PDB file of C-alpha atoms in Angstrom:
ATOM      1  CA  UNK A 330     118.331  65.363  89.779  1.00 76.00           C
ATOM      2  CA  UNK A 331     114.898  66.583  90.797  1.00 86.00           C
ATOM      3  CA  UNK A 332     113.753  70.218  90.928  1.00 89.00           C
ATOM      4  CA  UNK A 333     113.896  70.557  94.758  1.00 90.00           C
ATOM      5  CA  UNK A 334     117.484  69.288  94.791  1.00 91.00           C
ATOM      6  CA  UNK A 335     118.496  71.705  92.040  1.00 93.00           C
ATOM      7  CA  UNK A 336     116.876  74.623  93.857  1.00 93.00           C
ATOM      8  CA  UNK A 337     118.518  73.951  97.210  1.00 93.00           C
ATOM      9  CA  UNK A 338     121.833  73.226  95.460  1.00 92.00           C
ATOM     10  CA  UNK A 339     121.729  76.622  93.750  1.00 94.00           C
ATOM     11  CA  UNK A 340     120.884  78.376  97.023  1.00 93.00           C
ATOM     12  CA  UNK A 341     123.808  76.611  98.647  1.00 92.00           C
ATOM     13  CA  UNK A 342     126.078  77.625  95.755  1.00 92.00           C
ATOM     14  CA  UNK A 343     125.175  81.323  95.722  1.00 93.00           C
ATOM     15  CA  UNK A 344     125.375  81.402  99.523  1.00 89.00           C
ATOM     16  CA  UNK A 345     128.878  79.952  99.346  1.00 89.00           C
ATOM     17  CA  UNK A 346     129.918  82.557  96.769  1.00 88.00           C
ATOM     18  CA  UNK A 347     128.514  85.354  98.949  1.00 84.00           C
ATOM     19  CA  UNK A 348     130.632  83.984 101.773  1.00 80.00           C
ATOM     20  CA  UNK A 349     133.776  84.350  99.647  1.00 80.00           C
ATOM     21  CA  UNK A 350     132.809  87.643  97.970  1.00 77.00           C
ATOM     22  CA  UNK A 351     131.519  90.186 100.535  1.00 68.00           C
ATOM     23  CA  UNK A 352     130.345  92.561  97.787  1.00 70.00           C
ATOM     24  CA  UNK A 353     127.966  89.863  96.515  1.00 80.00           C
ATOM     25  CA  UNK A 354     125.065  90.826  98.762  1.00 77.00           C
ATOM     26  CA  UNK A 355     122.136  88.444  98.587  1.00 84.00           C
ATOM     27  CA  UNK A 356     118.524  89.551  98.659  1.00 85.00           C
ATOM     28  CA  UNK A 357     115.156  87.956  98.008  1.00 88.00           C
ATOM     29  CA  UNK A 358     115.530  88.628  94.281  1.00 90.00           C
ATOM     30  CA  UNK A 359     118.694  86.501  94.184  1.00 92.00           C
ATOM     31  CA  UNK A 360     116.915  83.504  95.681  1.00 92.00           C
ATOM     32  CA  UNK A 361     113.937  83.873  93.347  1.00 94.00           C
ATOM     33  CA  UNK A 362     116.139  84.244  90.269  1.00 95.00           C
ATOM     34  CA  UNK A 363     118.435  81.472  91.473  1.00 94.00           C
ATOM     35  CA  UNK A 364     115.535  79.078  92.023  1.00 94.00           C
ATOM     36  CA  UNK A 365     114.075  79.744  88.582  1.00 95.00           C
ATOM     37  CA  UNK A 366     117.327  79.425  86.675  1.00 96.00           C
ATOM     38  CA  UNK A 367     118.390  76.362  88.639  1.00 95.00           C
ATOM     39  CA  UNK A 368     115.420  74.576  87.046  1.00 95.00           C
ATOM     40  CA  UNK A 369     115.585  76.198  83.611  1.00 95.00           C
ATOM     41  CA  UNK A 370     117.899  73.629  81.945  1.00 94.00           C
ATOM     42  CA  UNK A 371     115.085  71.084  82.325  1.00 94.00           C
ATOM     43  CA  UNK A 372     112.978  73.157  79.940  1.00 94.00           C
ATOM     44  CA  UNK A 373     113.889  70.421  77.455  1.00 92.00           C
ATOM     45  CA  UNK A 374     111.893  67.857  79.438  1.00 93.00           C
ATOM     46  CA  UNK A 375     108.057  68.060  79.276  1.00 93.00           C
ATOM     47  CA  UNK A 376     107.869  65.809  82.345  1.00 91.00           C
ATOM     48  CA  UNK A 377     109.958  68.100  84.545  1.00 92.00           C
ATOM     49  CA  UNK A 378     108.418  70.653  86.910  1.00 92.00           C
ATOM     50  CA  UNK A 379     109.311  73.654  84.765  1.00 93.00           C
ATOM     51  CA  UNK A 380     108.660  71.654  81.595  1.00 92.00           C
ATOM     52  CA  UNK A 381     105.066  71.034  82.658  1.00 93.00           C
ATOM     53  CA  UNK A 382     104.572  74.737  83.336  1.00 93.00           C
ATOM     54  CA  UNK A 383     106.131  75.801  80.024  1.00 92.00           C
ATOM     55  CA  UNK A 384     104.849  72.816  78.062  1.00 91.00           C
ATOM     56  CA  UNK A 385     104.411  74.921  74.927  1.00 92.00           C
ATOM     57  CA  UNK A 386     108.205  75.365  74.889  1.00 92.00           C
ATOM     58  CA  UNK A 387     109.477  72.148  76.445  1.00 93.00           C
ATOM     59  CA  UNK A 388     107.626  69.807  74.087  1.00 93.00           C
ATOM     60  CA  UNK A 389     109.099  71.153  70.818  1.00 94.00           C
ATOM     61  CA  UNK A 390     112.573  71.455  72.388  1.00 93.00           C
ATOM     62  CA  UNK A 391     112.396  67.846  73.545  1.00 93.00           C
ATOM     63  CA  UNK A 392     111.295  66.674  70.099  1.00 92.00           C
ATOM     64  CA  UNK A 393     113.989  68.686  68.338  1.00 92.00           C
ATOM     65  CA  UNK A 394     116.983  68.158  70.616  1.00 91.00           C
ATOM     66  CA  UNK A 395     116.102  65.659  73.340  1.00 90.00           C
ATOM     67  CA  UNK A 396     116.676  65.828  77.091  1.00 90.00           C
ATOM     68  CA  UNK A 397     119.999  66.998  78.547  1.00 91.00           C
ATOM     69  CA  UNK A 398     121.332  68.261  75.250  1.00 92.00           C
ATOM     70  CA  UNK A 399     121.404  71.899  74.130  1.00 93.00           C
ATOM     71  CA  UNK A 400     119.869  73.388  77.293  1.00 95.00           C
ATOM     72  CA  UNK A 401     122.369  71.439  79.390  1.00 94.00           C
ATOM     73  CA  UNK A 402     125.383  72.829  77.539  1.00 94.00           C
ATOM     74  CA  UNK A 403     127.967  75.474  78.362  1.00 95.00           C
ATOM     75  CA  UNK A 404     126.898  77.212  75.155  1.00 95.00           C
ATOM     76  CA  UNK A 405     123.376  77.686  76.482  1.00 95.00           C
ATOM     77  CA  UNK A 406     124.727  78.673  79.900  1.00 96.00           C
ATOM     78  CA  UNK A 407     126.673  81.605  78.452  1.00 97.00           C
ATOM     79  CA  UNK A 408     123.817  82.488  76.104  1.00 96.00           C
ATOM     80  CA  UNK A 409     121.236  82.639  78.902  1.00 96.00           C
ATOM     81  CA  UNK A 410     123.544  84.642  81.179  1.00 96.00           C
ATOM     82  CA  UNK A 411     124.386  87.095  78.398  1.00 96.00           C
ATOM     83  CA  UNK A 412     120.744  87.613  77.445  1.00 96.00           C
ATOM     84  CA  UNK A 413     119.787  88.167  81.082  1.00 95.00           C
ATOM     85  CA  UNK A 414     122.579  90.713  81.514  1.00 94.00           C
ATOM     86  CA  UNK A 415     121.586  92.468  78.287  1.00 94.00           C
ATOM     87  CA  UNK A 416     117.982  92.842  79.429  1.00 93.00           C
ATOM     88  CA  UNK A 417     119.241  94.043  82.806  1.00 91.00           C
ATOM     89  CA  UNK A 418     121.395  96.650  81.097  1.00 89.00           C
ATOM     90  CA  UNK A 419     118.512  97.831  78.912  1.00 91.00           C
ATOM     91  CA  UNK A 420     116.236  98.098  81.950  1.00 89.00           C
ATOM     92  CA  UNK A 421     118.684  99.812  84.331  1.00 83.00           C
ATOM     93  CA  UNK A 422     120.928 101.630  81.828  1.00 79.00           C
ATOM     94  CA  UNK A 423     123.829 100.530  83.992  1.00 77.00           C
ATOM     95  CA  UNK A 424     126.713  98.164  83.341  1.00 77.00           C
ATOM     96  CA  UNK A 425     127.142  97.451  87.057  1.00 73.00           C
ATOM     97  CA  UNK A 426     123.645  97.019  88.520  1.00 76.00           C
ATOM     98  CA  UNK A 427     122.723  93.848  86.539  1.00 86.00           C
ATOM     99  CA  UNK A 428     126.013  92.130  87.415  1.00 87.00           C
ATOM    100  CA  UNK A 429     124.901  90.718  90.760  1.00 88.00           C
ATOM    101  CA  UNK A 430     121.763  89.009  89.458  1.00 93.00           C
ATOM    102  CA  UNK A 431     123.575  87.925  86.291  1.00 94.00           C
ATOM    103  CA  UNK A 432     126.147  86.176  88.473  1.00 94.00           C
ATOM    104  CA  UNK A 433     123.264  84.480  90.269  1.00 95.00           C
ATOM    105  CA  UNK A 434     121.899  83.289  86.927  1.00 96.00           C
ATOM    106  CA  UNK A 435     125.297  81.910  85.948  1.00 97.00           C
ATOM    107  CA  UNK A 436     125.931  80.167  89.286  1.00 95.00           C
ATOM    108  CA  UNK A 437     122.442  78.658  89.500  1.00 96.00           C
ATOM    109  CA  UNK A 438     122.385  77.459  85.912  1.00 96.00           C
ATOM    110  CA  UNK A 439     125.907  76.067  86.197  1.00 96.00           C
ATOM    111  CA  UNK A 440     125.044  74.237  89.422  1.00 94.00           C
ATOM    112  CA  UNK A 441     122.273  72.431  87.542  1.00 94.00           C
ATOM    113  CA  UNK A 442     124.675  71.378  84.802  1.00 95.00           C
ATOM    114  CA  UNK A 443     127.320  70.280  87.269  1.00 92.00           C
ATOM    115  CA  UNK A 444     125.036  68.144  89.400  1.00 90.00           C
ATOM    116  CA  UNK A 445     123.285  66.616  86.392  1.00 90.00           C
ATOM    117  CA  UNK A 446     126.722  65.611  85.117  1.00 91.00           C
ATOM    118  CA  UNK A 447     127.011  63.535  88.292  1.00 87.00           C
ATOM    119  CA  UNK A 448     124.059  61.354  87.288  1.00 88.00           C
ATOM    120  CA  UNK A 449     124.266  58.114  85.324  1.00 85.00           C
ATOM    121  CA  UNK A 450     123.220  59.726  82.042  1.00 84.00           C
ATOM    122  CA  UNK A 451     125.371  62.847  82.239  1.00 87.00           C
ATOM    123  CA  UNK A 452     124.824  65.841  79.936  1.00 92.00           C
ATOM    124  CA  UNK A 453     125.857  67.070  76.497  1.00 90.00           C
ATOM    125  CA  UNK A 454     127.887  69.823  78.123  1.00 91.00           C
ATOM    126  CA  UNK A 455     129.870  70.596  74.975  1.00 93.00           C
ATOM    127  CA  UNK A 456     126.935  70.833  72.562  1.00 91.00           C
ATOM    128  CA  UNK A 457     126.933  70.945  69.526  1.00 89.00           C
ATOM    129  CA  UNK A 458     129.633  68.340  70.116  1.00 90.00           C
ATOM    130  CA  UNK A 459     128.152  64.923  70.882  1.00 87.00           C
ATOM    131  CA  UNK A 460     130.670  64.421  73.674  1.00 87.00           C
ATOM    132  CA  UNK A 461     128.875  63.692  76.938  1.00 87.00           C
ATOM    133  CA  UNK A 462     129.982  65.499  80.070  1.00 88.00           C
ATOM    134  CA  UNK A 463     130.085  63.313  83.171  1.00 86.00           C
ATOM    135  CA  UNK A 464     131.619  63.618  86.615  1.00 84.00           C
ATOM    136  CA  UNK A 465     133.098  61.420  87.873  1.00 79.00           C
ATOM    137  CA  UNK A 466     134.016  59.430  84.785  1.00 80.00           C
ATOM    138  CA  UNK A 467     133.327  56.041  86.388  1.00 80.00           C
ATOM    139  CA  UNK A 468     129.604  55.337  85.939  1.00 77.00           C
ATOM    140  CA  UNK A 469     129.358  53.312  89.145  1.00 79.00           C
ATOM    141  CA  UNK A 470     130.277  56.422  91.127  1.00 76.00           C
ATOM    142  CA  UNK A 471     127.506  58.530  89.619  1.00 83.00           C
ATOM    143  CA  UNK A 472     123.995  58.656  91.048  1.00 84.00           C
ATOM    144  CA  UNK A 473     120.476  57.960  89.837  1.00 83.00           C
ATOM    145  CA  UNK A 474     117.868  60.712  89.844  1.00 80.00           C
ATOM    146  CA  UNK A 475     115.493  60.323  92.787  1.00 77.00           C
ATOM    147  CA  UNK A 476     117.709  57.789  94.561  1.00 82.00           C
ATOM    148  CA  UNK A 477     118.580  57.729  98.258  1.00 83.00           C
ATOM    149  CA  UNK A 478     121.940  59.269  97.408  1.00 84.00           C
ATOM    150  CA  UNK A 479     120.151  62.276  95.920  1.00 84.00           C
ATOM    151  CA  UNK A 480     118.175  62.629  99.157  1.00 86.00           C
ATOM    152  CA  UNK A 481     121.503  62.661 100.979  1.00 86.00           C
ATOM    153  CA  UNK A 482     122.746  65.394  98.638  1.00 85.00           C
ATOM    154  CA  UNK A 483     119.568  67.372  99.279  1.00 84.00           C
ATOM    155  CA  UNK A 484     120.184  67.153 103.025  1.00 89.00           C
ATOM    156  CA  UNK A 485     123.813  68.239 102.648  1.00 87.00           C
ATOM    157  CA  UNK A 486     122.845  71.205 100.455  1.00 87.00           C
ATOM    158  CA  UNK A 487     120.189  72.264 102.958  1.00 89.00           C
ATOM    159  CA  UNK A 488     122.619  72.176 105.863  1.00 89.00           C
ATOM    160  CA  UNK A 489     125.242  73.985 103.783  1.00 86.00           C
ATOM    161  CA  UNK A 490     122.779  76.755 102.969  1.00 84.00           C
ATOM    162  CA  UNK A 491     121.902  77.191 106.628  1.00 82.00           C
ATOM    163  CA  UNK A 492     125.611  77.524 107.416  1.00 81.00           C
ATOM    164  CA  UNK A 493     126.706  79.638 104.445  1.00 81.00           C
ATOM    165  CA  UNK A 494     123.811  82.123 104.456  1.00 77.00           C
ATOM    166  CA  UNK A 495     124.433  83.777 107.846  1.00 74.00           C
ATOM    167  CA  UNK A 496     128.189  83.744 107.270  1.00 72.00           C
ATOM    168  CA  UNK A 497     127.784  85.221 103.814  1.00 65.00           C
ATOM    169  CA  UNK A 498     125.587  88.046 105.071  1.00 63.00           C
ATOM    170  CA  UNK A 499     128.306  89.299 107.399  1.00 59.00           C
ATOM    171  CA  UNK A 500     131.405  87.953 105.673  1.00 55.00           C
ATOM    172  CA  UNK A 501     133.866  85.341 106.879  1.00 56.00           C
ATOM    173  CA  UNK A 502     136.220  87.800 108.554  1.00 52.00           C
ATOM    174  CA  UNK A 503     133.408  89.519 110.408  1.00 55.00           C
ATOM    175  CA  UNK A 504     131.957  86.211 111.569  1.00 55.00           C
ATOM    176  CA  UNK A 505     135.284  84.985 112.886  1.00 56.00           C
ATOM    177  CA  UNK A 506     135.884  88.271 114.658  1.00 54.00           C
ATOM    178  CA  UNK A 507     132.530  88.012 116.367  1.00 53.00           C
ATOM    179  CA  UNK A 508     133.366  84.498 117.519  1.00 53.00           C
ATOM    180  CA  UNK A 509     137.014  84.981 118.419  1.00 54.00           C
ATOM    181  CA  UNK A 510     137.345  88.656 119.166  1.00 52.00           C
ATOM    182  CA  UNK A 511     140.373  89.093 121.407  1.00 50.00           C
ATOM    183  CA  UNK A 512     141.245  91.618 124.056  1.00 52.00           C
ATOM    184  CA  UNK A 513     143.836  93.038 121.654  1.00 57.00           C
ATOM    185  CA  UNK A 514     141.060  94.528 119.524  1.00 64.00           C
ATOM    186  CA  UNK A 515     139.507  96.239 122.538  1.00 68.00           C
ATOM    187  CA  UNK A 516     142.917  97.602 123.461  1.00 63.00           C
ATOM    188  CA  UNK A 517     143.394  99.054 119.982  1.00 68.00           C
ATOM    189  CA  UNK A 518     139.973 100.721 120.154  1.00 72.00           C
ATOM    190  CA  UNK A 519     140.915 102.375 123.431  1.00 72.00           C
ATOM    191  CA  UNK A 520     144.183 103.555 121.893  1.00 70.00           C
ATOM    192  CA  UNK A 521     142.282 105.246 119.075  1.00 70.00           C
ATOM    193  CA  UNK A 522     139.986 106.981 121.556  1.00 75.00           C
ATOM    194  CA  UNK A 523     143.002 108.260 123.489  1.00 71.00           C
ATOM    195  CA  UNK A 524     144.594 109.489 120.262  1.00 72.00           C
ATOM    196  CA  UNK A 525     141.446 111.447 119.441  1.00 68.00           C
ATOM    197  CA  UNK A 526     141.437 113.061 122.861  1.00 67.00           C
ATOM    198  CA  UNK A 527     145.107 114.032 122.585  1.00 61.00           C
ATOM    199  CA  UNK A 528     144.768 115.286 119.014  1.00 68.00           C
ATOM    200  CA  UNK A 529     141.928 117.654 119.931  1.00 68.00           C
ATOM    201  CA  UNK A 530     142.949 118.220 123.559  1.00 65.00           C
ATOM    202  CA  UNK A 531     139.924 116.295 124.758  1.00 70.00           C
ATOM    203  CA  UNK A 532     137.426 118.369 122.783  1.00 76.00           C
ATOM    204  CA  UNK A 533     134.808 116.998 120.426  1.00 80.00           C
ATOM    205  CA  UNK A 534     134.028 118.779 117.115  1.00 83.00           C
ATOM    206  CA  UNK A 535     130.882 120.326 118.614  1.00 85.00           C
ATOM    207  CA  UNK A 536     132.859 121.599 121.598  1.00 84.00           C
ATOM    208  CA  UNK A 537     135.482 123.035 119.254  1.00 82.00           C
ATOM    209  CA  UNK A 538     132.712 124.883 117.403  1.00 84.00           C
ATOM    210  CA  UNK A 539     131.477 126.245 120.726  1.00 85.00           C
ATOM    211  CA  UNK A 540     134.967 127.477 121.585  1.00 80.00           C
ATOM    212  CA  UNK A 541     135.188 129.127 118.185  1.00 82.00           C
ATOM    213  CA  UNK A 542     131.821 130.824 118.657  1.00 86.00           C
ATOM    214  CA  UNK A 543     132.899 132.059 122.071  1.00 82.00           C
ATOM    215  CA  UNK A 544     136.090 133.489 120.590  1.00 80.00           C
ATOM    216  CA  UNK A 545     138.285 131.213 122.705  1.00 74.00           C
ATOM    217  CA  UNK A 546     140.115 129.998 119.612  1.00 77.00           C
ATOM    218  CA  UNK A 547     140.497 131.392 116.116  1.00 79.00           C
ATOM    219  CA  UNK A 548     139.199 129.689 112.946  1.00 85.00           C
ATOM    220  CA  UNK A 549     142.629 128.352 112.013  1.00 82.00           C
ATOM    221  CA  UNK A 550     143.070 126.653 115.377  1.00 79.00           C
ATOM    222  CA  UNK A 551     139.560 125.228 115.205  1.00 82.00           C
ATOM    223  CA  UNK A 552     140.213 123.861 111.732  1.00 86.00           C
ATOM    224  CA  UNK A 553     143.472 122.227 112.807  1.00 83.00           C
ATOM    225  CA  UNK A 554     141.902 120.627 115.880  1.00 80.00           C
ATOM    226  CA  UNK A 555     138.958 119.246 113.929  1.00 84.00           C
ATOM    227  CA  UNK A 556     141.249 118.048 111.147  1.00 86.00           C
ATOM    228  CA  UNK A 557     143.360 116.058 113.608  1.00 82.00           C
ATOM    229  CA  UNK A 558     140.243 114.683 115.273  1.00 82.00           C
ATOM    230  CA  UNK A 559     138.704 113.507 111.997  1.00 84.00           C
ATOM    231  CA  UNK A 560     141.997 112.044 110.818  1.00 85.00           C
ATOM    232  CA  UNK A 561     142.041 109.733 113.832  1.00 83.00           C
ATOM    233  CA  UNK A 562     138.316 109.081 113.323  1.00 82.00           C
ATOM    234  CA  UNK A 563     138.974 107.863 109.765  1.00 82.00           C
ATOM    235  CA  UNK A 564     141.738 105.570 111.015  1.00 80.00           C
ATOM    236  CA  UNK A 565     139.393 104.218 113.682  1.00 79.00           C
ATOM    237  CA  UNK A 566     136.614 103.514 111.189  1.00 81.00           C
ATOM    238  CA  UNK A 567     139.059 101.756 108.874  1.00 79.00           C
ATOM    239  CA  UNK A 568     140.276  99.601 111.753  1.00 73.00           C
ATOM    240  CA  UNK A 569     136.694  98.728 112.710  1.00 74.00           C
ATOM    241  CA  UNK A 570     135.888  97.817 109.115  1.00 76.00           C
ATOM    242  CA  UNK A 571     138.970  95.616 108.821  1.00 72.00           C
ATOM    243  CA  UNK A 572     137.971  93.853 112.018  1.00 66.00           C
ATOM    244  CA  UNK A 573     134.344  93.466 110.975  1.00 68.00           C
ATOM    245  CA  UNK A 574     133.124  95.842 113.693  1.00 66.00           C
ATOM    246  CA  UNK A 575     131.676  98.517 111.440  1.00 59.00           C
ATOM    247  CA  UNK A 576     128.008  97.675 112.028  1.00 52.00           C
TER     248      UNK A 576
END
C-alpha cells in the first residue's frame, strides 16, 4: 500500500484503540509518531516516500535484505517498539510515561504490516523464516498497491477516523450517554442533591463554617455535618463519572 493509505490506516487504528481504552488519550504527538512509524517499514524500499528521504539507509537495506523482508517482520516490530520505549524511559526516567507513545508505535507499525500482508506480494512477517505472511491466503482476494481497491480502503479508513476520533476523545460510554441520556439519570442527580441537603440540614460547607464561626454549632457538629455532605458529594461525583457526566 502507499504511504497516504498507511498513514490514514494508522490514525484509524489508534483512534479505534482510544475508543476502547479511555486511558489512551490521544494528542498531536500520537498522530505525528503514528504517521512516521506507519511508514517506517518501507525504509527497505528506496522508491518509497520515507525511503527517498532516508535514502542513505534504505538503499543498503534494500540491497542486503530486499523489500518487505526484515523491516516487515514481527521481529522488527518488537525491536522498534522496545527501542522507542527504552529511549522514552531514558528521557523521562519513568516506566509509565513512555507507554502511551510506545503503544502508538506498536499499533502504527503493526497496521502497516497487517495491511501490506493483504497485498498480492505479502510480507516476510516471520523473518528470519522465509515463510511469507499473507491475509487472506487466497491470492485473488488480496489487493494490488495503488489499485482502485486501495483507494476504497483509504476512503473507509478516513471515514473511520472521523467517527472514531470524537468517540475516542470522550469514550464510548460517555458518547452514548450524551446521545441517549434518559430522565432516570436526571432523577438520580436530583436524589443526590436532596441527600446532600438532608445530610447537612440544607447547609453548604461554607455556611457550616459561618455557623461555627458564629458559635451556633461546635467544631464536632461542624465536622460531622461537613463529613456527611462530602460523603454524598463523593457518591455524586462517582455517579457522574460512571455516566460520563463528569466534564
